[in-house]
CSV table of C-alpha atoms and ligand atoms in Angstrom, one decimal:
chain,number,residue,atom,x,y,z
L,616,UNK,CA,0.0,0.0,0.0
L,617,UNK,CA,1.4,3.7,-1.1
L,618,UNK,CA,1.6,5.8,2.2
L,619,UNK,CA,0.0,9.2,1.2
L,620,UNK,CA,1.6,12.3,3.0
L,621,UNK,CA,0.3,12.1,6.5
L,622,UNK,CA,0.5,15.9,6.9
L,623,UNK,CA,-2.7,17.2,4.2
L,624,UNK,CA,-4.7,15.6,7.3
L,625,UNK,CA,-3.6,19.3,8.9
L,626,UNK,CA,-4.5,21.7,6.3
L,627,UNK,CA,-7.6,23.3,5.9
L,628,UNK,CA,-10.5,21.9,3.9
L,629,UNK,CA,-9.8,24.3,0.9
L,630,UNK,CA,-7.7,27.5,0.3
L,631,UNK,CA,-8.8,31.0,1.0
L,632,UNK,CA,-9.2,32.1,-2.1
L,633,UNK,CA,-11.2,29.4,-3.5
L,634,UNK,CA,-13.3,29.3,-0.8
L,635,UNK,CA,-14.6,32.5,-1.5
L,636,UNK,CA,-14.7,32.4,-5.3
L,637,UNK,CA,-16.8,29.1,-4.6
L,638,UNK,CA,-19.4,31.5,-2.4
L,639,UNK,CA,-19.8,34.3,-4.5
L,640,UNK,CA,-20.4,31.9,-7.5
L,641,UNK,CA,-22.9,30.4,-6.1
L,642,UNK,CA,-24.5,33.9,-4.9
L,643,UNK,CA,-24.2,34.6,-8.9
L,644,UNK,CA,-25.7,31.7,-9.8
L,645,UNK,CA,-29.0,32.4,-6.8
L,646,UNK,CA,-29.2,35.7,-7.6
L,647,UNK,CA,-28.7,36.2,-11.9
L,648,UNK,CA,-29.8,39.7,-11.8
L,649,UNK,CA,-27.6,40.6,-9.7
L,650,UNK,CA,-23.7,42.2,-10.5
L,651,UNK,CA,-21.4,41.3,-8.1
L,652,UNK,CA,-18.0,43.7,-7.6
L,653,UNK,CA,-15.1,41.5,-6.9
L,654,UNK,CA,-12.8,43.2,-4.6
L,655,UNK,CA,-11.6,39.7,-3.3
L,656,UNK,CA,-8.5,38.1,-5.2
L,657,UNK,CA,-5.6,40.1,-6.1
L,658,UNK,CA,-5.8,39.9,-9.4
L,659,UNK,CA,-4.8,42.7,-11.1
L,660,UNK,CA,-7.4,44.2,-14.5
L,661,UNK,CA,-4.8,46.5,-16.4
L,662,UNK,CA,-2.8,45.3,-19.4
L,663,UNK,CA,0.8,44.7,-19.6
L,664,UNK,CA,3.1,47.3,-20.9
L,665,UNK,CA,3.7,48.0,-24.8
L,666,UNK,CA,7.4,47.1,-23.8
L,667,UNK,CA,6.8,44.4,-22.7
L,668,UNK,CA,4.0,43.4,-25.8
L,669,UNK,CA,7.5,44.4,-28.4
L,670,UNK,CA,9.1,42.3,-26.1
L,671,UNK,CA,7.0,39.0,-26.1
L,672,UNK,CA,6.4,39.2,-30.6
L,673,UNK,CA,9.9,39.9,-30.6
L,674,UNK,CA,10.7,36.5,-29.0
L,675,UNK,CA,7.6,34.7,-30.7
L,676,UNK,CA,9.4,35.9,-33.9
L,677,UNK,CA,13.1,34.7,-32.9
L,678,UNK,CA,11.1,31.3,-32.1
L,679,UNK,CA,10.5,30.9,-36.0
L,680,UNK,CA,13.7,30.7,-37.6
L,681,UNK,CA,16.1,28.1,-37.3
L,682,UNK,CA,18.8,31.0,-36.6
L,683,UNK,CA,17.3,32.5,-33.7
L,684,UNK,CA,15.6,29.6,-32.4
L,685,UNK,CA,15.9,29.1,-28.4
L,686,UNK,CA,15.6,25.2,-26.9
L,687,UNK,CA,15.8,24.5,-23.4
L,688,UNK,CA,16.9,27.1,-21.0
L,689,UNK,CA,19.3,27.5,-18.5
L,690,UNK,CA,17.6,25.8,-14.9
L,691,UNK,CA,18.5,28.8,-13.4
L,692,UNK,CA,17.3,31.7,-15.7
L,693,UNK,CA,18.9,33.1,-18.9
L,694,UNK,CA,22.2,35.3,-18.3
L,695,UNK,CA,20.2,38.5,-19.4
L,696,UNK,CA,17.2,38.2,-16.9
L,697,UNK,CA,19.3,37.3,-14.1
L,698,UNK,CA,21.3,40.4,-15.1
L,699,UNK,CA,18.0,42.7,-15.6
L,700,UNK,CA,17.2,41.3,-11.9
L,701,UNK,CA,20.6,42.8,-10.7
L,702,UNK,CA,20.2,46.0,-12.5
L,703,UNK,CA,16.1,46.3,-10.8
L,704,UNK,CA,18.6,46.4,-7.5
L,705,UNK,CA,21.3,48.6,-8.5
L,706,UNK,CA,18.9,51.0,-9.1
L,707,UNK,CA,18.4,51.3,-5.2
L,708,UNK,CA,21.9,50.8,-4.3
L,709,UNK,CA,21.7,47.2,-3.3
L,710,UNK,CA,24.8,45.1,-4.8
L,711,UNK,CA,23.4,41.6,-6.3
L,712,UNK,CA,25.4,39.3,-8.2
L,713,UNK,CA,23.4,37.6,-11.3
L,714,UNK,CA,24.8,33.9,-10.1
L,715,UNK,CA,22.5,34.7,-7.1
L,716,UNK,CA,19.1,35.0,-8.8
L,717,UNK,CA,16.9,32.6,-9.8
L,718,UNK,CA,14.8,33.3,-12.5
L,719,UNK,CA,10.9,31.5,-11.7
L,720,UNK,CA,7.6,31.5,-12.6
L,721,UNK,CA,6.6,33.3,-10.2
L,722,UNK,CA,6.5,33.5,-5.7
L,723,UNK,CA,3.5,31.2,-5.9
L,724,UNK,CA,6.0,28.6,-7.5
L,725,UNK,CA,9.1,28.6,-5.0
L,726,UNK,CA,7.0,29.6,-2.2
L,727,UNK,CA,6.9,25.5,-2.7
L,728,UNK,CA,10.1,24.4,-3.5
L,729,UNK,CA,12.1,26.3,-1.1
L,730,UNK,CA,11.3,24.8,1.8
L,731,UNK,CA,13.3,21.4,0.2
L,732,UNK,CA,16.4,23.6,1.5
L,733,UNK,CA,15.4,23.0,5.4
L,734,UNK,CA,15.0,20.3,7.7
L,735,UNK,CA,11.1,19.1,9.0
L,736,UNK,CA,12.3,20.0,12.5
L,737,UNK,CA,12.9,23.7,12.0
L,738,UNK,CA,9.8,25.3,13.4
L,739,UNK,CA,8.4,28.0,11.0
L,740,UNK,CA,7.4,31.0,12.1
L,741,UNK,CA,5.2,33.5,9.9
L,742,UNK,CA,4.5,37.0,10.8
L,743,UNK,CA,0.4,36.6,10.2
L,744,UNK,CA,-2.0,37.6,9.1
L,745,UNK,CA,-0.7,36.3,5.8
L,746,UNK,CA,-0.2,35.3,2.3
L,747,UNK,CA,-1.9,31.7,3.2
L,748,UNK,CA,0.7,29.6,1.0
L,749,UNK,CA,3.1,30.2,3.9
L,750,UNK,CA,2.0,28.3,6.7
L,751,UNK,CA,0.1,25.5,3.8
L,752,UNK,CA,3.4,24.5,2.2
L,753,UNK,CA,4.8,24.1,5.2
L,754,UNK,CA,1.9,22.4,7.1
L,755,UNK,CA,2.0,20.4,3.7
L,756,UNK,CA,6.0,19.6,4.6
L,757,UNK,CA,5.5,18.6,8.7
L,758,UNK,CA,6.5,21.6,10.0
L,759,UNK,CA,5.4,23.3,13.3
L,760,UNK,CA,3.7,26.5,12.9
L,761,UNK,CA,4.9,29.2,15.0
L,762,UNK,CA,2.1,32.1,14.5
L,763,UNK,CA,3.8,35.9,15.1
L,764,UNK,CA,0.5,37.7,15.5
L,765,UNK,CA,0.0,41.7,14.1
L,766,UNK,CA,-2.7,43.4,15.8
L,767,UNK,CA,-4.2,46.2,15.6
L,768,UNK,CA,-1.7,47.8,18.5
L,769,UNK,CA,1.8,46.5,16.7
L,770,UNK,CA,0.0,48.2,13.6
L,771,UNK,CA,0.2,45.0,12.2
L,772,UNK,CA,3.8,44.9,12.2
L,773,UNK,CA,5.1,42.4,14.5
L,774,UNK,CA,8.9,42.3,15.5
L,775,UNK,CA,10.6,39.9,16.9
L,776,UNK,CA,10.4,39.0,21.0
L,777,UNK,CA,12.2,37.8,23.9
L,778,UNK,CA,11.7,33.8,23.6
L,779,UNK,CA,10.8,33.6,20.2
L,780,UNK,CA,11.8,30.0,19.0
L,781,UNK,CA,11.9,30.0,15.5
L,782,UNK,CA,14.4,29.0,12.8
L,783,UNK,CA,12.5,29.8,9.4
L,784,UNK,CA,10.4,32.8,9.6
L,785,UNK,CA,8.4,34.2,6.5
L,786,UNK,CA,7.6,38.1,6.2
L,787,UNK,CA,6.0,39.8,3.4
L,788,UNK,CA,6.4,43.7,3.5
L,789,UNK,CA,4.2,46.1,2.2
L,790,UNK,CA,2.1,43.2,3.7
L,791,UNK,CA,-0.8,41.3,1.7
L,792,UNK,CA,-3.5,41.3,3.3
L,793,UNK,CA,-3.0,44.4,5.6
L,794,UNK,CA,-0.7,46.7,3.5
L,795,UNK,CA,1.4,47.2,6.6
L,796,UNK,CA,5.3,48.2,5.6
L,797,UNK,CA,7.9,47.7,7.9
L,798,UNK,CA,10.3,51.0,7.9
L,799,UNK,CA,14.3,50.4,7.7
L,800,UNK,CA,14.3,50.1,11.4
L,801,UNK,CA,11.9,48.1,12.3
L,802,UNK,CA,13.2,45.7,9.0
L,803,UNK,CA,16.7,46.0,10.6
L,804,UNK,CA,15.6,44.5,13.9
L,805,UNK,CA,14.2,41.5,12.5
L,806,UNK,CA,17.7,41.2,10.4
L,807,UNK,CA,19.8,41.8,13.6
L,808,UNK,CA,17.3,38.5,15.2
L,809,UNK,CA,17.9,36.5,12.6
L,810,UNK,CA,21.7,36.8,12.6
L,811,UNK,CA,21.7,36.4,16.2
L,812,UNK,CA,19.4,33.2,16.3
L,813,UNK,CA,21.1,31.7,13.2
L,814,UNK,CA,17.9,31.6,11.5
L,815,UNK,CA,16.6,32.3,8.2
L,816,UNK,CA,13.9,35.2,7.0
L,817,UNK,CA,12.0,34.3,3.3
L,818,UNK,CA,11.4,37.9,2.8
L,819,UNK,CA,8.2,38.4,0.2
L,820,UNK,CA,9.1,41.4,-2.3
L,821,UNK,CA,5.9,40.9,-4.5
L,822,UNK,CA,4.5,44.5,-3.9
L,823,UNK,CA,7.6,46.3,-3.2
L,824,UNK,CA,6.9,48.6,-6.4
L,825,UNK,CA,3.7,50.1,-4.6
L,826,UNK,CA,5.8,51.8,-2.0
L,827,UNK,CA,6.1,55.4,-2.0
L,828,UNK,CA,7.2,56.2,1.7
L,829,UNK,CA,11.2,56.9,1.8
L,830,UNK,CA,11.4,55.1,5.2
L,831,UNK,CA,10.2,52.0,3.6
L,832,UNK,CA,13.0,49.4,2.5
L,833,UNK,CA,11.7,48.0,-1.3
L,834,UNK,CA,14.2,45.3,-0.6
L,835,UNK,CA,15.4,43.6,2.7
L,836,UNK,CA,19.1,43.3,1.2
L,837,UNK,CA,18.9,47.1,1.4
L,838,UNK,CA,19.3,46.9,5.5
L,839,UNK,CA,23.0,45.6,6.7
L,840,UNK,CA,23.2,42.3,7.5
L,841,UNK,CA,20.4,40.8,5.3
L,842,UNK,CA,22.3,39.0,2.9
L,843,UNK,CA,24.1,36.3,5.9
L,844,UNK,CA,20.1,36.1,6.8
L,845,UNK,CA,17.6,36.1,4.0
L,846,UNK,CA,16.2,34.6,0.4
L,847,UNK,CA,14.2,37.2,-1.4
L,848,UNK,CA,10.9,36.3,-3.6
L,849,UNK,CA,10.1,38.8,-6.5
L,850,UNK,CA,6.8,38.6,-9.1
L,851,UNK,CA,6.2,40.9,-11.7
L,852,UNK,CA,2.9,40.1,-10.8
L,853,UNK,CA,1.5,43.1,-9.5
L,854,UNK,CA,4.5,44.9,-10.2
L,855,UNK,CA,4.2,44.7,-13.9
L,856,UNK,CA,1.0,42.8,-14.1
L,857,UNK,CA,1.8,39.7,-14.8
L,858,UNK,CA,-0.6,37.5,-12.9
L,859,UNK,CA,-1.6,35.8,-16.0
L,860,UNK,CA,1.9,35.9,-18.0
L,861,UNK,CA,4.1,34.9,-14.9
L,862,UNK,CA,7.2,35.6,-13.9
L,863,UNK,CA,9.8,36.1,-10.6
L,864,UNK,CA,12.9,35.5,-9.6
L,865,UNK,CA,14.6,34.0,-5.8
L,866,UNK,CA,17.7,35.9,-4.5
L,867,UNK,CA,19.6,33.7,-2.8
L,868,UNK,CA,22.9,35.3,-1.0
L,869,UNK,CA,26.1,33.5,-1.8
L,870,UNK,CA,26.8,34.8,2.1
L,871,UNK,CA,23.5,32.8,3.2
L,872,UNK,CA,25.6,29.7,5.2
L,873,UNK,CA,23.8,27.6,7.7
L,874,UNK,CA,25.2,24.4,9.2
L,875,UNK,CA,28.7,25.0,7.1
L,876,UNK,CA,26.5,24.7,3.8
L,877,UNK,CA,26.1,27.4,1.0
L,878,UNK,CA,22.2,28.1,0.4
L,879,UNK,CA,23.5,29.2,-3.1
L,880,UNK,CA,24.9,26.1,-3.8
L,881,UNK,CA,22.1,24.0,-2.4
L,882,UNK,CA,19.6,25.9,-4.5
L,883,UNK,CA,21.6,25.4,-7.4
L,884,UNK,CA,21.3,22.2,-7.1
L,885,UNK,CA,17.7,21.9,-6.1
L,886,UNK,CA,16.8,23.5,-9.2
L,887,UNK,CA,19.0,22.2,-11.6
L,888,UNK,CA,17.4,18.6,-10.5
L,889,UNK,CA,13.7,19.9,-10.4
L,890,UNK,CA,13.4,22.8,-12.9
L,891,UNK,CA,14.1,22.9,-17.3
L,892,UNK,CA,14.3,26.5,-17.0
L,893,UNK,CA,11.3,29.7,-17.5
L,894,UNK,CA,10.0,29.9,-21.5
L,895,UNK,CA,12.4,32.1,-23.2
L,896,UNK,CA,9.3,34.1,-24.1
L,897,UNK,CA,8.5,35.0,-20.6
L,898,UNK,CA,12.3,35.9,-19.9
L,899,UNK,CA,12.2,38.6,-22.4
L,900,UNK,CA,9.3,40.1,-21.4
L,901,UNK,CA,10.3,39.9,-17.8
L,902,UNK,CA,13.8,42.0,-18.9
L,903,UNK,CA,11.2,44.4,-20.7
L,904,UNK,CA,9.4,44.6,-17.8
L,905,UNK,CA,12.4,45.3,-15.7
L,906,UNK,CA,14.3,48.4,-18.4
L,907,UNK,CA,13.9,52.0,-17.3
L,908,UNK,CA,11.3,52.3,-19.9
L,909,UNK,CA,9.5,49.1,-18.8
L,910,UNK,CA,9.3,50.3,-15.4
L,911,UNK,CA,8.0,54.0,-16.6
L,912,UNK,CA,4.9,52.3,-18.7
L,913,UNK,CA,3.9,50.0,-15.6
L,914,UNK,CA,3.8,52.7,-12.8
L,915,UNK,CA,0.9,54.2,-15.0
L,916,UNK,CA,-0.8,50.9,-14.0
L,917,UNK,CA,0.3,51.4,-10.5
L,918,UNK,CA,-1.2,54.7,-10.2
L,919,UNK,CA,-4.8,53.7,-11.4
L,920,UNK,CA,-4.5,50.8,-8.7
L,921,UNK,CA,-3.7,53.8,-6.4
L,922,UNK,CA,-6.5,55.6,-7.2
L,923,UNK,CA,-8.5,52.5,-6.6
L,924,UNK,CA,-6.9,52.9,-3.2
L,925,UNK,CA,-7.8,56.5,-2.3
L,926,UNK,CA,-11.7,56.1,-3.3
L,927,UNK,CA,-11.9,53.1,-0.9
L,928,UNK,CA,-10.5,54.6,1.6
L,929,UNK,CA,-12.2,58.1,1.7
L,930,UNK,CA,-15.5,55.9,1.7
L,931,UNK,CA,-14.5,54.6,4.7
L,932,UNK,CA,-12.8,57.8,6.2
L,933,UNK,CA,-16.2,59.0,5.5
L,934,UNK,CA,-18.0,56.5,7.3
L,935,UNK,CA,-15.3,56.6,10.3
L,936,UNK,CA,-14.3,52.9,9.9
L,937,UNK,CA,-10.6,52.4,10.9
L,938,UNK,CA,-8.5,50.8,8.4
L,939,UNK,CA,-4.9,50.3,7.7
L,940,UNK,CA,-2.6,50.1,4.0
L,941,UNK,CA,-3.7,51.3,0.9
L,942,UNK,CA,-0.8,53.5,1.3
L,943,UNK,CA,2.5,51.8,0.2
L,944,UNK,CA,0.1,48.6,-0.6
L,945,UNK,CA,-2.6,47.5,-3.1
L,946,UNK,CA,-4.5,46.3,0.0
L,947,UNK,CA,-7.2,47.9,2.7
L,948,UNK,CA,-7.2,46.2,5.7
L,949,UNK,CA,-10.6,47.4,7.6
L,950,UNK,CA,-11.9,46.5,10.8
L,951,UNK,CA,-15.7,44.5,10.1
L,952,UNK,CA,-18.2,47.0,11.7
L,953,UNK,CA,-20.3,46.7,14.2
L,954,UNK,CA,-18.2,44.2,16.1
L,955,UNK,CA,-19.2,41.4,12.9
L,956,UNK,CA,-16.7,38.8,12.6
L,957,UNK,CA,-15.2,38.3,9.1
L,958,UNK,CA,-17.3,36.2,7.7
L,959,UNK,CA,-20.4,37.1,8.6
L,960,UNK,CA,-19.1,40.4,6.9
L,961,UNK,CA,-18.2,38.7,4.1
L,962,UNK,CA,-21.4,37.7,3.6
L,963,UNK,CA,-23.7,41.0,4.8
L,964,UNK,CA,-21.8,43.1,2.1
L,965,UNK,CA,-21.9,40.3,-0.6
L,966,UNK,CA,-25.8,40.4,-0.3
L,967,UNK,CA,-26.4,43.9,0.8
L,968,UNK,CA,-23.9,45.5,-1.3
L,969,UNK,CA,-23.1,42.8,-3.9
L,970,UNK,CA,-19.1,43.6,-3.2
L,971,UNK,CA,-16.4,40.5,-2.6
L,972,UNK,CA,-14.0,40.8,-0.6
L,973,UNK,CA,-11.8,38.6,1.4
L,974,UNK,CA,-12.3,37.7,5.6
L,975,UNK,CA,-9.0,38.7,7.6
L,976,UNK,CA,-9.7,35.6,9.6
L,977,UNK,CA,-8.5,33.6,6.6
L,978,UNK,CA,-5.2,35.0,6.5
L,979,UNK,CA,-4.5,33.6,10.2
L,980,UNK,CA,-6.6,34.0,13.8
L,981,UNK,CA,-5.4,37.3,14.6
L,982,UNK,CA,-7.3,38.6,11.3
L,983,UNK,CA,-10.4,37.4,12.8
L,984,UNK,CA,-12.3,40.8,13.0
L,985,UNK,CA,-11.0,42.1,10.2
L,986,UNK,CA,-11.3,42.7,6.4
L,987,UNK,CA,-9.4,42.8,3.3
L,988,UNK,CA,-10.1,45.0,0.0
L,989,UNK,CA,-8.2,44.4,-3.2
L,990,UNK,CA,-7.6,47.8,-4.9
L,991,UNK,CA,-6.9,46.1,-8.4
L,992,UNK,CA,-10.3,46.3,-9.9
L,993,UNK,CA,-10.8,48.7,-12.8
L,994,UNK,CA,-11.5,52.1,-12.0
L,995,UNK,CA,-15.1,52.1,-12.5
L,996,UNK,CA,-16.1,48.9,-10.3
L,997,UNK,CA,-13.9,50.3,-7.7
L,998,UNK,CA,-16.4,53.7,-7.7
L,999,UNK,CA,-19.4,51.9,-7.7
L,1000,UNK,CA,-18.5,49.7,-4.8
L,1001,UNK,CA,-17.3,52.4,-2.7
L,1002,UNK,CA,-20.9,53.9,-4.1
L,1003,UNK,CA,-22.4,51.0,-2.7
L,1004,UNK,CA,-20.1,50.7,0.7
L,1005,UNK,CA,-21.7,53.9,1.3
L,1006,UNK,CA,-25.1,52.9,1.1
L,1007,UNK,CA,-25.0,50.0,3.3
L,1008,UNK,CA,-22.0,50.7,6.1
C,796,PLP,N1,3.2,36.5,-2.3
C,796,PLP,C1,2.2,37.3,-2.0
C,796,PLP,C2,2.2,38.1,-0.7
C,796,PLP,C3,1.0,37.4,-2.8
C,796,PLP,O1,0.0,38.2,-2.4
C,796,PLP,C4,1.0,36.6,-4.0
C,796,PLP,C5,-0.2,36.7,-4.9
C,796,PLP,O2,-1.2,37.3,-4.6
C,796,PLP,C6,2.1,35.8,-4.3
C,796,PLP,C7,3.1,35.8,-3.4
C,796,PLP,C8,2.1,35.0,-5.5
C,796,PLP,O3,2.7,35.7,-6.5
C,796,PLP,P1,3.0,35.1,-7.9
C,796,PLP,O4,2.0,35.6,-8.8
C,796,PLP,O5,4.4,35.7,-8.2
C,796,PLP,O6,3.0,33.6,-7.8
């Protein structure tokens, strides 16, 4: 008899995400005549860049002649990405050599492979609420869950405390779901932790480009220290709006030694073993993406979601409901009125209002309470629910 993994027993019965998309289907499917406004997934509505269009025909075309043809690529990204990578962090000063990027598909996808670096027994903690794939893939592996909670009083920006026993721990800053940012300082103490404790951080870059405050660090390697510490995770998901087209890279630091061993090194050869490489297509349009010019055409996308951002939130200045992000974030974290809990939120607003959005409780226990609102809808389904918030909060 095959012994399945033992440790899906632990999970919950189905991801966040889906769980909602499953309810406000069938709220579609009860109620036809009406539209609901989906301020739920963050998904982001805008096209990709004209850059980055060039770039992909460019590559389609280079894919029909025998000359220009491209086969298999190189496991751990092609030279030019990995350079474009280094170049996104030059630009804020930050010194990364090429051999330490990995070129991916995306967070989503090494969000699941890089916990084959680490041992079951290191206990994980994750700076909640959060991204839920940190605490699954890792339930998924047998590891112990170590919950560091944000609350309303840390401003949802937990640092690290006396007796804190944790070897991996996962942050994501400007946070999804609560758009909290952790300033250089605050960054730096969880750094200075880490070095101490000999653990590891899995810093979560995806929405770095939405920062705007100086004090805010886009990158963790950008604080002293970080590189004998941390892996970086980058998308161009919400960055350049690639959700649908995918594509990321992993900074690993060749300085990154635990146990005598060279995370470098072992990722080198994780990937080389379980990766043939990103489509060539996706490469080019990722160095597109990441050119001066690439980066000028997306941060007119960035500024509609920002937009979004402001009408939410002056609906709910206006109604006097306290809320954190949608400031250096794509997300509003708002605290469920009338003392509702999240889903039973979830659900009054879905059938008052007709808007989806996602319950803070799903991104950890502390979140319980709380709401999230996704500002990358388009422009005008982001007025009419704010329209319709103010009808019904
Ligand atoms: N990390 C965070 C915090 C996210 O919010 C998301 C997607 O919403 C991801 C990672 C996944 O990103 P990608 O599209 O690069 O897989």
């Amino acid at each position: 008899m095959t012994h399945v993994n033992p440790y899906y027993v632990n999970l919950k019965d189905s991801f966040l995400f889906y769980e909602t998309k499953m309810q406000a289907t069938a709220f579609e499917a009860a109620h036809p005549e009406r539209r609901l406004l989906r301020l739920g997934i963050g998904d982001v509505t805008l096209p990709l860049a004209p850059v980055v269009i060039e770039a992909l025909h460019r590559a389609v075309e280079e894919q029909a002649h025998w000359e220009t043809f491209q086969g298999y690529m190189p496991e751990l990204g092609k030279e030019f990405m990995k350079e474009a990578a280094a170049a996104n962090y030059a630009r804020r000063g930050v010194r990364i050599d090429p051999e330490e990027v990995f070129v991916c598909y995306g967070i989503g996808d090494d969000l699941g492979s890089i916990g084959g670096l680490f041992d079951r027994e290191n206990r994980v903690g994750v700076v909640e609420p959060a991204y839920p794939a940190y605490v699954d893939t890792n339930i998924m592996a047998g590891r112990e869950i170590i919950p560091i909670s944000g609350t309303e009083e840390n401003g949802f920006l937990p640092l690290p405390y006396p007796g804190l026993e944790a070897e991996l721990v996962y942050l994501c800053s400007p946070n999804n779901p609560t758009g909290a940012a952790y300033s250089k300082a605050q960054l730096q103490k969880w750094v200075d932790w880490a070095n101490e404790q000999g653990a590891v951080l899995i810093f979560d870059a995806a929405y770095e480009a939405f920062i705007t405050d100086p004090e805010v660090p886009h990158s963790i390697y950008e604080l002293p220290g970080a590189k004998n510490c941390a892996i970086e995770l980058f998308s161009l998901s919400k960055s350049a709006g690639f959700t649908g087209t995918r594509l990321g890279y992993t900074v690993v630091p060749k300085a990154l030694i635990r146990e005598g061993k060279s995370l470098q090194a072992m990722w080198v050869r994780n990937r080389s073993t379980c990766t043939n490489g990103v489509s060539y297509l996706l490469q080019r349009a990722g160095e597109a993406a990441l050119t001066e010019e690439g980066l000028r055409q997306s941060r007119a996308s960035l500024g509609v979601y920002r937009k979004n951002a402001e009408i939410l939130t002056s609906a709910l200045d206006s109604r006097g409901i306290r809320y954190f992000g949608g400031q250096n974030a794509p997300y509003i974290w708002l605290r469920c009125p009338g003392q509702m809990d999240s889903w039973t939120f979830f659900s009054y607003l879905m059938e008052k209002a007709g808007v989806v959005g996602t319950p803070g409780v799903g991104f950890g226990a502390c979140g319980e309470g709380w709401f999230r609102f996704s500002c990358f809808s388009t422009p005008e389904d982001t007025a009419e629910a704010a329209k319709r918030l103010l009808e019904v909060l």
